[in-house]
Structures are given as structure tokens and as C-alpha cells.
Coordinates of C-alpha atoms in Angstrom, one line a residue:
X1 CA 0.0 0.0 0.0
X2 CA 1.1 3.3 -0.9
X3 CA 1.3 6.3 1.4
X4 CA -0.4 8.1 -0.6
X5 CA -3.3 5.4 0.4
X6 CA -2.1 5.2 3.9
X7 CA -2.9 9.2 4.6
X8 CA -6.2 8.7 2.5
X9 CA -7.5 6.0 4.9
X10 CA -6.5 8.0 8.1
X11 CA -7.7 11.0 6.9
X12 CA -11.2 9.0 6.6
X13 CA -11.1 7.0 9.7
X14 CA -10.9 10.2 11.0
X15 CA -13.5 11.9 9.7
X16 CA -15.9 8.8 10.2
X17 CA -15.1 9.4 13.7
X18 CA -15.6 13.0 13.9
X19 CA -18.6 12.6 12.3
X20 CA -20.2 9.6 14.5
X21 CA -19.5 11.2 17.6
X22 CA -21.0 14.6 16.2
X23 CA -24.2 12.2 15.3
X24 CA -23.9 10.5 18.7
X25 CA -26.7 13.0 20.4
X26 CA -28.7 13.1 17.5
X27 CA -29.0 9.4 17.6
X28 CA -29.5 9.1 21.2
X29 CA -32.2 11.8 21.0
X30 CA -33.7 9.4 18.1
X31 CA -34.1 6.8 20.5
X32 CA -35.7 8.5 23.2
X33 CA -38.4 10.3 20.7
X34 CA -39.4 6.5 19.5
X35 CA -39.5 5.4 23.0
X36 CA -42.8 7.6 23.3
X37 CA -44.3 4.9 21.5
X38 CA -42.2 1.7 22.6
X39 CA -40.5 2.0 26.1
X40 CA -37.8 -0.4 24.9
X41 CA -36.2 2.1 23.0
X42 CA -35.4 4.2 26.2
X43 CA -33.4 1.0 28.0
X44 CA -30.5 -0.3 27.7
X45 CA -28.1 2.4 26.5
X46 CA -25.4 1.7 28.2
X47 CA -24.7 -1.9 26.0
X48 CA -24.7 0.5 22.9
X49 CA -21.6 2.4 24.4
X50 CA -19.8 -0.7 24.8
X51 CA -21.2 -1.1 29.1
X52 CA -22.3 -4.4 29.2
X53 CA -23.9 -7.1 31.8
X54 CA -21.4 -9.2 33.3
X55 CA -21.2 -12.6 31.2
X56 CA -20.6 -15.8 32.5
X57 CA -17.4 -16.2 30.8
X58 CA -15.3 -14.7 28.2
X59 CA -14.0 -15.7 25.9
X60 CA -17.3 -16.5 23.6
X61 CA -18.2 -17.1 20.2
X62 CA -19.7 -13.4 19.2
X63 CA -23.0 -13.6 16.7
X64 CA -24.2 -10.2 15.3
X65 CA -27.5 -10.2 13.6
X66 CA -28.8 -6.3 13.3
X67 CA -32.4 -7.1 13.5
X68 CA -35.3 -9.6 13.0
X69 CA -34.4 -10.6 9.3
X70 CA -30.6 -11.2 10.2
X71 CA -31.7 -13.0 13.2
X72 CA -34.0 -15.3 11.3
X73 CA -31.1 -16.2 9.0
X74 CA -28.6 -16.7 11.5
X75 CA -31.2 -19.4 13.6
X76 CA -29.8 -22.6 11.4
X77 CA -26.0 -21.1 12.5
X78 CA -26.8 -20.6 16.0
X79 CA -28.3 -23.9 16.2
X80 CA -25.8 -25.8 14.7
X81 CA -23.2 -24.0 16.4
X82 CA -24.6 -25.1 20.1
X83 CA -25.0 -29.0 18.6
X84 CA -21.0 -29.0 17.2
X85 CA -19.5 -26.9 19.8
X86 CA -21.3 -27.4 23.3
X87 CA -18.6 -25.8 25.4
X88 CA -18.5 -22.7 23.6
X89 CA -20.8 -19.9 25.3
X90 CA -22.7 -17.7 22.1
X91 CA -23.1 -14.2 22.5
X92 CA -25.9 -12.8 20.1
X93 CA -26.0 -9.2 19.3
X94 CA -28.5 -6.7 17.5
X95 CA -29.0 -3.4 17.1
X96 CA -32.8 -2.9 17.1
X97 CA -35.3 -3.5 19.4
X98 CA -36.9 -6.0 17.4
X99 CA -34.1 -7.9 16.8
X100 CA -33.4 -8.3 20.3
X101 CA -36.6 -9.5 20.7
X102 CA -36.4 -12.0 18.5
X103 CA -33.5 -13.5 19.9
X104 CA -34.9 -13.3 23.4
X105 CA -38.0 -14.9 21.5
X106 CA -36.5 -17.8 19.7
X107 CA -33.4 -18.9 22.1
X108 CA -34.2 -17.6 25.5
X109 CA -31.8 -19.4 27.7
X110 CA -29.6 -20.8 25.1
X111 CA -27.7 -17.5 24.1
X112 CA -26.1 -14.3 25.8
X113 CA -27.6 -11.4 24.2
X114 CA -26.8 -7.4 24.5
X115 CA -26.8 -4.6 22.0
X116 CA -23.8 -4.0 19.8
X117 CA -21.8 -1.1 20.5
X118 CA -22.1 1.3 18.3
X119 CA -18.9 2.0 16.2
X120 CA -16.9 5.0 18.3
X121 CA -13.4 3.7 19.1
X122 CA -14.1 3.9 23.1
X123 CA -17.5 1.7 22.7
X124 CA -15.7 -1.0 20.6
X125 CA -13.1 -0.9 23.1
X126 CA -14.9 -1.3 26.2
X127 CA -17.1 -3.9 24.4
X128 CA -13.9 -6.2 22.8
X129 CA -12.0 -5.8 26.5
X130 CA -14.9 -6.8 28.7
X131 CA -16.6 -9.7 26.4
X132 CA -13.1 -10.9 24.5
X133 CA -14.1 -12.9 21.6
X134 CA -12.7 -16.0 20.4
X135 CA -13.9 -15.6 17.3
X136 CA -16.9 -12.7 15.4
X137 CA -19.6 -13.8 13.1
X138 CA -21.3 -10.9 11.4
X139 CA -24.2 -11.5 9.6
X140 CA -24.8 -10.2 5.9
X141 CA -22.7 -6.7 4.9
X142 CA -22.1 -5.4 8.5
X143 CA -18.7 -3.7 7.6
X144 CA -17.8 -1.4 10.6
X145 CA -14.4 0.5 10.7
X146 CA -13.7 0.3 13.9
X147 CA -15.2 -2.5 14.7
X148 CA -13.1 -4.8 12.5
X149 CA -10.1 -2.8 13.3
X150 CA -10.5 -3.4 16.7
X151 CA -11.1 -6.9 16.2
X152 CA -7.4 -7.1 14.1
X153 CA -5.8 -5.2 16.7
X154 CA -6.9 -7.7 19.0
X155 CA -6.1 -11.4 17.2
X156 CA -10.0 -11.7 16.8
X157 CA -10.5 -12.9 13.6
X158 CA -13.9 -12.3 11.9
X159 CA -16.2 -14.0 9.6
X160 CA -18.7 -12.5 7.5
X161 CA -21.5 -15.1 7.2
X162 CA -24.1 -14.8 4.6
X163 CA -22.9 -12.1 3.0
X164 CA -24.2 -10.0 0.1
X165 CA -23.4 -6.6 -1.7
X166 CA -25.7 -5.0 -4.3
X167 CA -24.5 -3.2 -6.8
X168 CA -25.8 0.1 -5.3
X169 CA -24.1 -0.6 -2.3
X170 CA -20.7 -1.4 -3.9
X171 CA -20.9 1.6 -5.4
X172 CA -21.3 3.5 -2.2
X173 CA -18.3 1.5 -0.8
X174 CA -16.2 2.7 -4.2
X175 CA -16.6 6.4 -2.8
X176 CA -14.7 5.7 0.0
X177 CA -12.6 2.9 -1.7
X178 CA -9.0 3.3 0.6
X179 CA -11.4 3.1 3.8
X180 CA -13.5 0.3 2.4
X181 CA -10.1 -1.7 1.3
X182 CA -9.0 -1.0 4.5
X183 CA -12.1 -3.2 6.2
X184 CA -12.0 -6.1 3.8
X185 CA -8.4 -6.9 4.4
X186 CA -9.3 -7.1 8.2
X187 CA -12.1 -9.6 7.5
X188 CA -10.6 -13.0 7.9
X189 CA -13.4 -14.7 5.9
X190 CA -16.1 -13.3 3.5
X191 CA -18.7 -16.3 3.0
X192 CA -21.0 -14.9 -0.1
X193 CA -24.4 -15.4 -1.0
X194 CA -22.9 -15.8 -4.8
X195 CA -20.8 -15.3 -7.3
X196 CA -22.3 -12.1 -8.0
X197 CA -21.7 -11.1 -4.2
X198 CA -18.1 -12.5 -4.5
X199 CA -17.5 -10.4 -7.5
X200 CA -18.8 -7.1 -5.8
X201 CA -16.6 -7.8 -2.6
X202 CA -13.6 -9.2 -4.4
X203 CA -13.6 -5.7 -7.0
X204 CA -13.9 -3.7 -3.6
X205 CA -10.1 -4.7 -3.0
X206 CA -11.6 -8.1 -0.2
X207 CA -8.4 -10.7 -0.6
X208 CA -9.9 -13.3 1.0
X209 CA -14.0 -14.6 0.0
X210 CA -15.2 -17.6 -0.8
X211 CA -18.9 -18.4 -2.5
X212 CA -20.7 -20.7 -0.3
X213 CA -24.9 -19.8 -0.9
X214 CA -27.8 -17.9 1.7
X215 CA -28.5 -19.6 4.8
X216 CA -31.9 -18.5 4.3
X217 CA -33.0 -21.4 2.0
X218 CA -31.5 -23.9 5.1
X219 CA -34.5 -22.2 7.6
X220 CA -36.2 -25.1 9.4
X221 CA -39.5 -25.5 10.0
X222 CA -40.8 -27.6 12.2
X223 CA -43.3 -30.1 11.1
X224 CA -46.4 -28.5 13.4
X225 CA -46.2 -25.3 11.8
X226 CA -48.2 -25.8 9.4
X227 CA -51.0 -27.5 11.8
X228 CA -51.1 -24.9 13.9
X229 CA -51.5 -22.1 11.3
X230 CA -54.5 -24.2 10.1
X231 CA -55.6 -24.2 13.9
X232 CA -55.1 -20.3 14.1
X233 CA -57.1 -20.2 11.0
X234 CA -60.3 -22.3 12.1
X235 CA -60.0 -20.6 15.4
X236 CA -59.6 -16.7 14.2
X237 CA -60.6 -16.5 10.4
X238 CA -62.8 -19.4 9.7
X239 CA -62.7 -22.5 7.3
X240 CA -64.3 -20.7 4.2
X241 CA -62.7 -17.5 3.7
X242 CA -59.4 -17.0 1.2
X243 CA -56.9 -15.0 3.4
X244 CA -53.8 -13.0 1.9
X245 CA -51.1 -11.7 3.9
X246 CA -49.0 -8.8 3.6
X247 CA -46.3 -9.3 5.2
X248 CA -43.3 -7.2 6.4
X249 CA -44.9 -3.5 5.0
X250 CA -43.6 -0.7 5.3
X251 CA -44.7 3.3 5.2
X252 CA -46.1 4.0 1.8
X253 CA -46.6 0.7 0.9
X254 CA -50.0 -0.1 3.3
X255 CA -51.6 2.5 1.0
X256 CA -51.1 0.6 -1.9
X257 CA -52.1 -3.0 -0.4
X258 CA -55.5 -1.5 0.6
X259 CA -56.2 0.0 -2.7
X260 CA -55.5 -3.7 -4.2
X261 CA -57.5 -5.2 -1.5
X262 CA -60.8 -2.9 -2.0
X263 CA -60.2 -3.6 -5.3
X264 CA -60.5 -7.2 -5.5
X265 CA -63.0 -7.9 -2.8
X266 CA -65.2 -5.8 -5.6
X267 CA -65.2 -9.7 -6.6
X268 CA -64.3 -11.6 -3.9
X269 CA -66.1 -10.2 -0.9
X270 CA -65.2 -12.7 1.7
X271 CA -61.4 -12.1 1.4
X272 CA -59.4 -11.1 4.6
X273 CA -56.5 -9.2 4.7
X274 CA -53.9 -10.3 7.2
X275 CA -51.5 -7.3 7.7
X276 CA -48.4 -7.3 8.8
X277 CA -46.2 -4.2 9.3
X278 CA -42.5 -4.7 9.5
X279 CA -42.1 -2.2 12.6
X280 CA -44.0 -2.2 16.0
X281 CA -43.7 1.6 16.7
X282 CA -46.6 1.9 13.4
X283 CA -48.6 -0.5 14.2
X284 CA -50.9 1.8 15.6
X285 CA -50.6 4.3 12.3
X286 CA -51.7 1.1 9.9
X287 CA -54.8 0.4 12.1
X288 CA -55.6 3.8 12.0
X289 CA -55.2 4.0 7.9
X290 CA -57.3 0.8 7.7
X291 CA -60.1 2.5 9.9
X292 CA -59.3 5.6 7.5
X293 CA -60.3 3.5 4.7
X294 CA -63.9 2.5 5.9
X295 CA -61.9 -1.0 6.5
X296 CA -62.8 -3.2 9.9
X297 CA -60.0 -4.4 11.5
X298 CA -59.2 -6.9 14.5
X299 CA -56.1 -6.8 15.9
X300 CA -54.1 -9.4 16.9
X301 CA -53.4 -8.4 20.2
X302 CA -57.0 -8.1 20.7
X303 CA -56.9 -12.2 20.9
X304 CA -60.3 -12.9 19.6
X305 CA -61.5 -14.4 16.3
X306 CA -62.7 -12.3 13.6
X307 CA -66.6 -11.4 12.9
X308 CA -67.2 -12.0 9.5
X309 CA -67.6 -8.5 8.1
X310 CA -64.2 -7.9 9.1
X311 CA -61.9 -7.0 6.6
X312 CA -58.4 -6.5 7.9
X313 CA -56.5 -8.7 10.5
X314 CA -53.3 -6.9 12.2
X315 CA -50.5 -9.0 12.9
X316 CA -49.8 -6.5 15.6
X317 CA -47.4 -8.8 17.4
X318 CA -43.6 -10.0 17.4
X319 CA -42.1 -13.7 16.0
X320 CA -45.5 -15.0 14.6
X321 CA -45.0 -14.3 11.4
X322 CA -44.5 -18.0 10.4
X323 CA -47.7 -18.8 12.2
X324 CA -49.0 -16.0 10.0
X325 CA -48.0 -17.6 7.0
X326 CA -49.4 -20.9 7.6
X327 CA -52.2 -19.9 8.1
X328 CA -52.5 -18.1 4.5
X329 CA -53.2 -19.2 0.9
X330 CA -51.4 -16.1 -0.9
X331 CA -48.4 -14.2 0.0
X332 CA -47.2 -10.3 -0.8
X333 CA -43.7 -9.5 0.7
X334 CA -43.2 -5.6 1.3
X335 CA -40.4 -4.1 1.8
X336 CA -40.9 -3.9 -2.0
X337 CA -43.2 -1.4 -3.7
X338 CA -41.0 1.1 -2.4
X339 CA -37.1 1.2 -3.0
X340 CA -36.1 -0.7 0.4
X341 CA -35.1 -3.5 -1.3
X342 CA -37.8 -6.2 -0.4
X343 CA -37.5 -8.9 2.5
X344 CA -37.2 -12.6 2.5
X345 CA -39.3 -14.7 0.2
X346 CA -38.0 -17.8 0.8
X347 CA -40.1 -18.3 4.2
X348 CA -43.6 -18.3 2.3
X349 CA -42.3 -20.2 -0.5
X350 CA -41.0 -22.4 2.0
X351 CA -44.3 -23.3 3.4
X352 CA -45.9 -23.4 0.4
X353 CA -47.7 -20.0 -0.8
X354 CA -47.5 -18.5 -4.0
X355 CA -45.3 -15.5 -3.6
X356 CA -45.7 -11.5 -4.9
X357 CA -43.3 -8.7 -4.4
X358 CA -42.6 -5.3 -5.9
X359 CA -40.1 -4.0 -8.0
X360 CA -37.4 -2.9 -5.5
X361 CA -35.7 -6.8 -4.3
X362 CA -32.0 -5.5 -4.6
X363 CA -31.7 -6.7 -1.5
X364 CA -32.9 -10.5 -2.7
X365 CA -32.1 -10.8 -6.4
X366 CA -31.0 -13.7 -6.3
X367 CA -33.5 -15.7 -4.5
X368 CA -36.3 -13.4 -6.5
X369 CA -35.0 -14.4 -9.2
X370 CA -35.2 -17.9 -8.8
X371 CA -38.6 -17.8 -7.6
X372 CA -39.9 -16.2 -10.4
X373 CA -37.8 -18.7 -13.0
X374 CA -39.5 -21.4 -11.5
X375 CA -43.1 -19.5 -11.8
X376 CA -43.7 -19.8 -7.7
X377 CA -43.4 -15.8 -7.6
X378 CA -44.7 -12.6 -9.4
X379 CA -43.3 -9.5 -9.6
X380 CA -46.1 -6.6 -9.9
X381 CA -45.3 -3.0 -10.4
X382 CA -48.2 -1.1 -8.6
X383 CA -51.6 -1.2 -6.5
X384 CA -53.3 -1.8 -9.6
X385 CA -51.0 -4.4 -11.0
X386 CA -51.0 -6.2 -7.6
X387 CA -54.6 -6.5 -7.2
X388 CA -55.0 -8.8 -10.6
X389 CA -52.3 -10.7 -9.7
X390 CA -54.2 -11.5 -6.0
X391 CA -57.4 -12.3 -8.0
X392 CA -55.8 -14.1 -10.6
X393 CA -54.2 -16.1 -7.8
X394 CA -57.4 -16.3 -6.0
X395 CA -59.0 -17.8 -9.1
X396 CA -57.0 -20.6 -9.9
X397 CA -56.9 -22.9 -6.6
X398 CA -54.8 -25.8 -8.7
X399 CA -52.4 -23.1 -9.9
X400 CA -52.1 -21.5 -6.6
X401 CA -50.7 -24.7 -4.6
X402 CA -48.7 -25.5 -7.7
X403 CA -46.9 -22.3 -7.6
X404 CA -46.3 -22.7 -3.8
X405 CA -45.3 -26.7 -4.6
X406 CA -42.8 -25.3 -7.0
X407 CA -41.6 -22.8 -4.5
X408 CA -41.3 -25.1 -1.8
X409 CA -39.2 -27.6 -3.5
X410 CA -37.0 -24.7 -5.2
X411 CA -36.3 -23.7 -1.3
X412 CA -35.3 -27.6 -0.4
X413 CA -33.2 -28.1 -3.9
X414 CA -30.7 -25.0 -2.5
X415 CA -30.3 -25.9 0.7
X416 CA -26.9 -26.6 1.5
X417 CA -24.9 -23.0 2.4
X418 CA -25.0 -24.1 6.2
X419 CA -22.8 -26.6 5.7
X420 CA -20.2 -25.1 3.5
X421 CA -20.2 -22.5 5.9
X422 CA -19.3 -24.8 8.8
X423 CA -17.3 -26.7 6.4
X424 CA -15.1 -23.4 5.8
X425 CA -14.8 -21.8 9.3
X426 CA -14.4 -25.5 10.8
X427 CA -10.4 -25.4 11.4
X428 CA -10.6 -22.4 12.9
X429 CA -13.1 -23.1 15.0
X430 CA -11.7 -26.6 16.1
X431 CA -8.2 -24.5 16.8
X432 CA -10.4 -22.4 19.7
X433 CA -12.9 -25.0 20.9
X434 CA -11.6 -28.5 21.0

């Protein structure tokens, strides 16, 4: 490396750290407004400044998952983690609320789990010296200056699990390429979600990644999931009415699904809407847009079954989303009408709906791609566009559990990237824990 590049880097390692601890009361504030709504937001600072609980033990095997989707896709790795290496302790971290929740949700008592500390120098510090990691996971494109420097500094070497990089994103990386160079060559491991992704990183100046698939298509679910989302149904929706979930919306997005849905039920009047926004804090602002809309709703939290002139049922709760989907015959993925880059499709295809998204899936090409190859997905454009697609769907009950046949043996076929993940990381993890 030049000096030349060796001044660049410094000079923007030090201006990222300028700059986060000049954003540091503007995020803490952030926190505090959105604990008006949820309380959880106003706990548990301290972890995010790198003051943590007293753990057990050091020395752990460190997990980070930012929030629920992460979490969801690093289950199968946790899991199989605890079953190959039984003395090592797992510490899981987020950085959301609803990340941590899920954790604390699906592996209460099997994990550690604390916020991760945001990236200022002192907070990675304090957070590296107290919990002294054998060995990082990060999950997906979690590339942190400091983070990773600290974690060289200190012999921690650090895998990046799952990983993907859209082109959009590479290109923001490019901008600050002696900086983003900088990070790679202190990742000890980049395991890709493809070639694609292993082009991006490897272009980005990463020396060492190899191609090994998404954990998401090796998600696990258990055989009663499907029984009790057709228990749910009998007891909350009835046996006779079609149900179509939303799932994971977001703002701008809710306005568009209920235009769809008035639109369809024009034919198909006994059609409930199961609803399921991708952030607690506006649940409460999508139950007020349905009521806006003329639109009954029962809420989920309201734990009672739904009349039958109601319209719209509010997932309005945390880690049922599964259940939600078993209990469906159609699915609509948001995340995706507007540009946030779409959520995971595999879970409904897994369990055997018929999947539609929006345009904006940069964030799952891959697996969007595939889905729609094998004619288990549609893409749809707009409100308009969606709403014959659902009634097409709705139509055709043979081609609607063919699509979601096709889907959920597409899922099955490309299973797989769990254990070539394990297979790749296994001599260094057999070097720390046997």
C-alpha cells in the first residue's frame, strides 16, 4: 500500500469518527423520541456504548444479527453452532429493538444477548475488553471501521457469514474505496451469498472470500407449523374464507395494499387481509389508515377471532409471522413497492404459498430471481398491478398450490450454504474450541 493510500484512509477513519460522535446525540435523542411509543427504545443504552452485563465467561463465540431478518437467517447457524460446539458460550447481538426481541424470543436461555456497541473507538473498546471474543460472526454486509479494526488489533478474527453486496451498495463503498479496502483486508473470511456477491466484494479490493450460498433457503421448520397455522385459521378466520397476507410492509406501501385489496374484494367479498407491518412503533398508524379507509380491523393483540364482516387482520405482534404464513393461501412481501429493497421470500415459498413482491428486491435478487424462473413468484409493479395478480391467484386454486409446490421444493433443492459455511470456518473453530 502506498502512502499516498495510507494518509487517504486516516484521513477518513478520522473523519468517520468525527462525524459519529457529532451524530452521537442526535441518535441518542432518536431513541428517546421513538420510545414515546415503545419503552424499549429508552433502555439499555449503556450496551450500545460498549457497558455491558457481566457474562458468564469470556471468551465466547460473538453472533451479530442487526435485527429480525438477520436473526432469522442466522437461527440454522446458531443452532448448529450449540450442537458442534457445546462448550463454547454464544453471545448474540443486534441493534434494534426488534431484533433483540427476537433473539430473546427464539433462544431464551440458550444464548447471551446485549446490543452491539455502536462503532466509536471507546465503545468497541470497552465492548472487545470486557466480552473478549474468540472468534466474530457478522451476519450479511455489517462492515464497521472500527469495529473490525479493533477486532485485528486484538487477534479476533472475523467472519462475514451470509454475506451479500448490491450493486448500489458497492458503489457507495467505491466512494470511499481506501477506507472500504481498509475493512475487507481485516475480515478474515467473507462467505457470499454468490458469485455475483463474490465479485462485488472481491472488485472492492476483499483478498480473501469464498462463494458458499444464503443460509436463508436452510431455515427449518418444524413439522407443526403448518397444523397450527390451520388451527389459528379455524379458530380466528374461519374454514371458508381466502386469506392473503401482507407481510413485512412498510410506510407508503399499506396505501397501496389497501387500494388492491378494495379492489379485489369488488369480486371476492369474503377475502381477509392479514396485515403485517415490519415495525411495531406503526402499528398503531396502519390500524388507524385501515379505519381511514372504511376497513374493519381486528387486531391481533386483541386475541379474539374475527366477525365475519371484518376486513383486515393486524398482525400486531412480534415472532408469529410463520404462524401467519401458515395460516394463508397467498403471500405479498413488502419491503418492495418502495425502493427498500424487499424482504425474505424464501419463508412463504418455504411453506408453500404462492409469492408477490414489488419491483425494488435489490436486496434479494438472487432468490427473487429464482422464484420467479420457476413461476412460484410474481413480480407486480403497482396497487393496480398487484390487485389482478391476487385475484388471478385467488381464481385458480390448482395453480395457486402449484406455484407454492414449486416454490417449496425450489427452497429444499438449494439448501446446502450451512454446511459449507461450517465446512469453511471448521479449522478455525476446532483450533479455539476443542
Amino acid at each position: 500500500m502506498s502512502r499516498y493510500s495510507d494518509w487517504r484512509e486516516g484521513l477518513l477513519r478520522g473523519l468517520y469518527n468525527v462525524l459519529l460522535y457529532l451524530l452521537l446525540p442526535l441518535v441518542l435523542l432518536r431513541l428517546y423520541w421513538r420510545g414515546r411509543n415503545e419503552a424499549g427504545h429508552r433502555q439499555r443504552w449503556g450496551e450500545r456504548l460498549g457497558y455491558i452485563p457481566a457474562l458468564p465467561q469470556a471468551g465466547c463465540l460473538w453472533i451479530h444479527a442487526v435485527s429480525v431478518g438477520e436473526v432469522r437467517a442466522a437461527l440454522p447457524l446458531i443452532r448448529a453452532l450449540r450442537v458442534r460446539y457445546p462448550e463454547a458460550s454464544l453471545l448474540v447481538t443486534t441493534t434494534t429493538l426488534t431484533g433483540s426481541r427476537q433473539v430473546l424470543d427464539a433462544l431464551n436461555g440458550q444464548v447471551h444477548h446485549v446490543y452491539a456497541p455502536y462503532d466509536l473507538p471507546g465503545a468497541v473498546r470497552r465492548f472487545l475488553q470486557h466480552v473478549q471474543p474468540r472468534l466474530t460472526i457478522l451476519m450479511e454486509t455489517e462492515l464497521w471501521p472500527n469495529l473490525l479494526r479493533g477486532c485485528a488489533l486484538s487477534g479476533v478474527p472475523v467472519l462475514l457469514a451470509n454475506a451479500r453486496l448490491s450493486e448500489r451498495s458497492a458503489r457507495g463503498y467505491r466512494r470511499v474505496q481506501p477506507l472500504t479496502a481498509a475493512m475487507l483486508r481485516d475480515v478474515t473470511l467473507i462467505a457470499a451469498q454468490s458469485e455475483a456477491d463474490t465479485g462485488r466484494f472481491r472488485a472492492l479490493g476483499a483478498p480473501r472470500v469464498r462463494t458458499v450460498g444464503n443460509l436463508k433457503y436452510d431455515l427449518e421448520v418444524p413439522d407443526s407449523l403448518l397444523e397450527q397455522g390451520r388451527a389459528l385459521r379455524r379458530e380466528l378466520f374461519g374454514d371458508r374464507r381466502p386469506v392473503w397476507i401482507a407481510a413485512s410492509t412498510h410506510a407508503g406501501e399499506e396505501e397501496q395494499i389497501l387500494q388492491a385489496f378494495m379492489a379485489v374484494t369488488a369480486r371476492w367479498p369474503d377475502l381477509l387481509l392479514l396485515l403485517v407491518p415490519r415495525h411495531p412503533e406503526r402499528f398503531a398508524a396502519v390500524a388507524g389508515l385501515c379505519e381511514q379507509q372504511g376497513l374493519s380491523l381486528v387486531r391481533r393483540s386483541e386475541r379474539r377471532a374475527c366477525p365475519p364482516e371484518t376486513a383486515v387482520f393486524l398482525g400486531d405482534s412480534m415472532g408469529e409471522l410463520l404462524l401467519f404464513y401458515a395460516a394463508a393461501d397467498l403471500a405479498f412481501v413488502g419491503g418492495s413497492l418502495v425502493p427498500t429493497g424487499g424482504h425474505n421470500v424464501l419463508e412463504p415459498a418455504l411453506l408453500g404459498l404462492p409469492v408477490l413482491f414489488g419491483p425494488h428486491m435489490f436486496n434479494f435478487n438472487e432468490a427473487s430471481e429464482r422464484l420467479l424462473a420457476a413461476e412460484a413468484a410474481w413480480q407486480v409493479v403497482n396497487a393496480e398491478a398487484l390487485a389482478v395478480a391476487v385475484d388471478r391467484l385467488l381464481a385458480a386454486p390448482e395453480s395457486r398450490r402449484g406455484a407454492g409446490e414449486r416454490g417449496k421444493t425450489l427452497v429444499e433443492h438449494h439448501r446446502g450454504a450451512l454446511r459449507a459455511f461450517l465446512e469453511s470456518i471448521h479449522p478455525l473453530l476446532r483450533s479455539r474450541f476443542e
